[in-house]
mmCIF file of C-alpha atoms in Angstrom:
data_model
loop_
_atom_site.group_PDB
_atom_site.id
_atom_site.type_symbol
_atom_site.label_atom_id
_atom_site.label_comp_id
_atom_site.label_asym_id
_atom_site.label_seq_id
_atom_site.Cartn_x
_atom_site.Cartn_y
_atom_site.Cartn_z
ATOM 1 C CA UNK A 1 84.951 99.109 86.369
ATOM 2 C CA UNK A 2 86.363 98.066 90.111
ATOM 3 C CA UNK A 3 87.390 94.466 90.399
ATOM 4 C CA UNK A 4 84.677 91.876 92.126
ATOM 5 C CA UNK A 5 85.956 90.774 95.473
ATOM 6 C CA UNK A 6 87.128 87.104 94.170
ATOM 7 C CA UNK A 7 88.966 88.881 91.983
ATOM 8 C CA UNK A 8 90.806 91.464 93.763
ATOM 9 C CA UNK A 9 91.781 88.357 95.818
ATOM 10 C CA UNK A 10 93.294 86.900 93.140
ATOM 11 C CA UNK A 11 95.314 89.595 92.677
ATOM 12 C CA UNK A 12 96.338 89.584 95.924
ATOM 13 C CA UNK A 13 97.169 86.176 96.063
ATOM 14 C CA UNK A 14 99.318 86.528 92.339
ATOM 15 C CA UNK A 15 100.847 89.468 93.945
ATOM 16 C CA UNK A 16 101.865 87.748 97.150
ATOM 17 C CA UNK A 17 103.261 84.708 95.130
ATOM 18 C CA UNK A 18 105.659 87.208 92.980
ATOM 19 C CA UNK A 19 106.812 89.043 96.086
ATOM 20 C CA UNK A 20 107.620 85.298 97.522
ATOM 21 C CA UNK A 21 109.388 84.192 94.505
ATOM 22 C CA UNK A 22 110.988 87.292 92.906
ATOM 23 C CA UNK A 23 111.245 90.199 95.858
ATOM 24 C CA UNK A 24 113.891 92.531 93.705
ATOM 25 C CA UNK A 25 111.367 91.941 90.631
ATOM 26 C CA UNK A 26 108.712 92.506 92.048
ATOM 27 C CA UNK A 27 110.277 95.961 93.808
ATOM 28 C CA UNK A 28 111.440 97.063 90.477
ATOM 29 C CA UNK A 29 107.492 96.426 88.947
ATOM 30 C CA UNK A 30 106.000 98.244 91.568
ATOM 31 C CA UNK A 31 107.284 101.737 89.861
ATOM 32 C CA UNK A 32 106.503 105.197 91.392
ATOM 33 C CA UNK A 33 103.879 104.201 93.641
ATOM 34 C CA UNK A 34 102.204 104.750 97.384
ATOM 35 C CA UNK A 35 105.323 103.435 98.738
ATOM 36 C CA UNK A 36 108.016 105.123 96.951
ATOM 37 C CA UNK A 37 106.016 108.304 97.477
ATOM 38 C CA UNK A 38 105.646 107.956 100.903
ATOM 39 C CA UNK A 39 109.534 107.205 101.538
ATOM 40 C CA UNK A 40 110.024 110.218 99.112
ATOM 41 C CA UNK A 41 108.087 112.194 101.758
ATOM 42 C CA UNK A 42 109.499 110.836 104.649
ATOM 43 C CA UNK A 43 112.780 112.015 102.932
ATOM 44 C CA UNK A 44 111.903 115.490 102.737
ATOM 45 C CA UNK A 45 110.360 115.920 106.217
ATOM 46 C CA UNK A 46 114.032 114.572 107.720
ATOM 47 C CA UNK A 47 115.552 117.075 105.277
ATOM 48 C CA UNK A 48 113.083 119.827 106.596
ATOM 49 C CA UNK A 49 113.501 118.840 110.215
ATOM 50 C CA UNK A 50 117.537 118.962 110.211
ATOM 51 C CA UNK A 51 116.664 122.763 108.209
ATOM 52 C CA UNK A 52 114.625 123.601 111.488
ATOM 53 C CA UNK A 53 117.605 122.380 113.524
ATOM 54 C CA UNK A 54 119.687 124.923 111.704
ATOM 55 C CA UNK A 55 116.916 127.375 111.507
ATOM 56 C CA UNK A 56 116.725 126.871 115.730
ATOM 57 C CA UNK A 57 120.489 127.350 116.447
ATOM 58 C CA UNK A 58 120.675 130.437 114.228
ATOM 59 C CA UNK A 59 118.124 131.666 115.936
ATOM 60 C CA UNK A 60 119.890 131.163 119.284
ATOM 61 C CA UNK A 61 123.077 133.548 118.623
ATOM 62 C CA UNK A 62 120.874 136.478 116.736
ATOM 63 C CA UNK A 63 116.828 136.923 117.300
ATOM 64 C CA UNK A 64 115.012 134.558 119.167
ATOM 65 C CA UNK A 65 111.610 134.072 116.634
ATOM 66 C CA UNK A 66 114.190 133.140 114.494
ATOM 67 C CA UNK A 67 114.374 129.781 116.925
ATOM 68 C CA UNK A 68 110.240 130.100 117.115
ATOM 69 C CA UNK A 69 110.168 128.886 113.589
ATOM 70 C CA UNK A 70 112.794 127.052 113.521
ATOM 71 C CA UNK A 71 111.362 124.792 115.932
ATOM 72 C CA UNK A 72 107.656 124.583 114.628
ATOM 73 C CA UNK A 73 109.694 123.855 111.138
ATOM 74 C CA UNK A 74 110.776 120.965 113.204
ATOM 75 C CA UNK A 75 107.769 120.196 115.102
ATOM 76 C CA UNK A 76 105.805 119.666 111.929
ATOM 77 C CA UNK A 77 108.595 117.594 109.943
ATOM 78 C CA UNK A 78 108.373 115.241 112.689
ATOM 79 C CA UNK A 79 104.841 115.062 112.112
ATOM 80 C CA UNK A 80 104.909 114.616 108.579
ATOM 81 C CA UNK A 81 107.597 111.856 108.795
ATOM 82 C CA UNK A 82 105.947 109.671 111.593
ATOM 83 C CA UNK A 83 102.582 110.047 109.632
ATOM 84 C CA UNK A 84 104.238 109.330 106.572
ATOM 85 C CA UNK A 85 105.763 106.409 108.051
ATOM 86 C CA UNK A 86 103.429 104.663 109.443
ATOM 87 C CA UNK A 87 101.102 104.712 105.620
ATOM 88 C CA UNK A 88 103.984 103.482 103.761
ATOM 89 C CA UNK A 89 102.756 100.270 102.971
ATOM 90 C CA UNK A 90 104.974 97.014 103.355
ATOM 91 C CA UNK A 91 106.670 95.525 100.065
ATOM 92 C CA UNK A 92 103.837 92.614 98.981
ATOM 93 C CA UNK A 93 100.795 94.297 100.782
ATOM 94 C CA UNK A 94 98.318 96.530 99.096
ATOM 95 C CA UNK A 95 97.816 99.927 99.409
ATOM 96 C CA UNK A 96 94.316 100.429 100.357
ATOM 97 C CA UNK A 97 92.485 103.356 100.686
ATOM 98 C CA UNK A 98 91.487 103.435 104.188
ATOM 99 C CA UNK A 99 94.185 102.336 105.765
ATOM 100 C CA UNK A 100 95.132 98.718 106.986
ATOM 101 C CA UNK A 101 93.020 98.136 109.826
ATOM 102 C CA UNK A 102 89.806 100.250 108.063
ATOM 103 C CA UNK A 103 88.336 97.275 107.158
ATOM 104 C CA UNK A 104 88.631 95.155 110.129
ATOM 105 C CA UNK A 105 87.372 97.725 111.950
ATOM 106 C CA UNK A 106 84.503 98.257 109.721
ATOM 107 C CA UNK A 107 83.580 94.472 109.896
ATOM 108 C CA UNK A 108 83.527 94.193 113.699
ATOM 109 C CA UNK A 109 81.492 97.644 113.938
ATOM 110 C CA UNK A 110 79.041 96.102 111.534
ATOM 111 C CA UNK A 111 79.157 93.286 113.644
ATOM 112 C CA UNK A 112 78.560 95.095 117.023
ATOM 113 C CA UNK A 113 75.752 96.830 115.351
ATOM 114 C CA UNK A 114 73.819 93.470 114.065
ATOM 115 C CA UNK A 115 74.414 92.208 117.443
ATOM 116 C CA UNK A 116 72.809 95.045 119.048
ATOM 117 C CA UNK A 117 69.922 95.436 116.813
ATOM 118 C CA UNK A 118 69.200 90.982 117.109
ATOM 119 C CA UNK A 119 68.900 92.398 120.868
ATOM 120 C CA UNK A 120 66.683 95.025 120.353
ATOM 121 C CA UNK A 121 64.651 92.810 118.227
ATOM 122 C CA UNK A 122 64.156 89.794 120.555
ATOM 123 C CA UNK A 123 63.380 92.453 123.304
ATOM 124 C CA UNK A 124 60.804 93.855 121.253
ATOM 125 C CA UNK A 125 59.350 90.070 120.412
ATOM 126 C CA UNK A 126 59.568 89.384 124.329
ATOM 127 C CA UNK A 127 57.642 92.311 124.822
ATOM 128 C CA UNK A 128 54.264 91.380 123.300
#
């Protein structure tokens, strides 16, 4: 059963209040979750990317597709580390599914939209 919205602010708000107090504490709660995963990930794609750097200069002295792949290994760990990066949420801030600024940007395309459609209304009223 998902969590009303007073509530889920609550929890925010409790959650805030033990980052504020207690930071190592409340580090050590937060377990295995988006965050560590994401660092885990980030982890692996510099791992992979210094493997494509090895890959590339191998490929160099002997066959040159060799340094092909090498340097797409790199091209995408550099992808998957900047990504990876950037959804790693902050210690004391939810994960959320959509990203940070999802619903923000949800609220002020709702908003456009009403606006638009009070126009369209009061230019239909005007009309008649």
């Amino acid at each position: 059963m998902p969590l009303s919205e007073h509530e889920q602010r609550m929890l925010e708000q409790m959650e805030r209040a033990l980052y504020a107090e207690d930071p190592k504490f409340a580090t050590a709660l937060e377990g295995s979750g988006l965050r560590t995963y994401t660092r885990r990930r980030v982890y692996q794609a510099i791992a992979g990317f210094l493997v494509g750097i090895a890959l590339l200069m191998t490929g160099v002295m002997t066959q040159i597709w060799i340094s092909v792949v090498g340097f797409l290994v790199m091209l995408g760990c550099a992808v998957l580390a900047v990504t990876g990066w950037r959804k790693a949420p902050r210690p004391g801030e939810q994960a959320r599914a959509g990203g940070s600024a999802a619903p923000r940007q949800a609220r002020q395309r709702r908003s456009m939209m009403d606006r638009i459609e009070q126009r369209w209304q009061r230019r239909r009223d005007e009309g008649r």
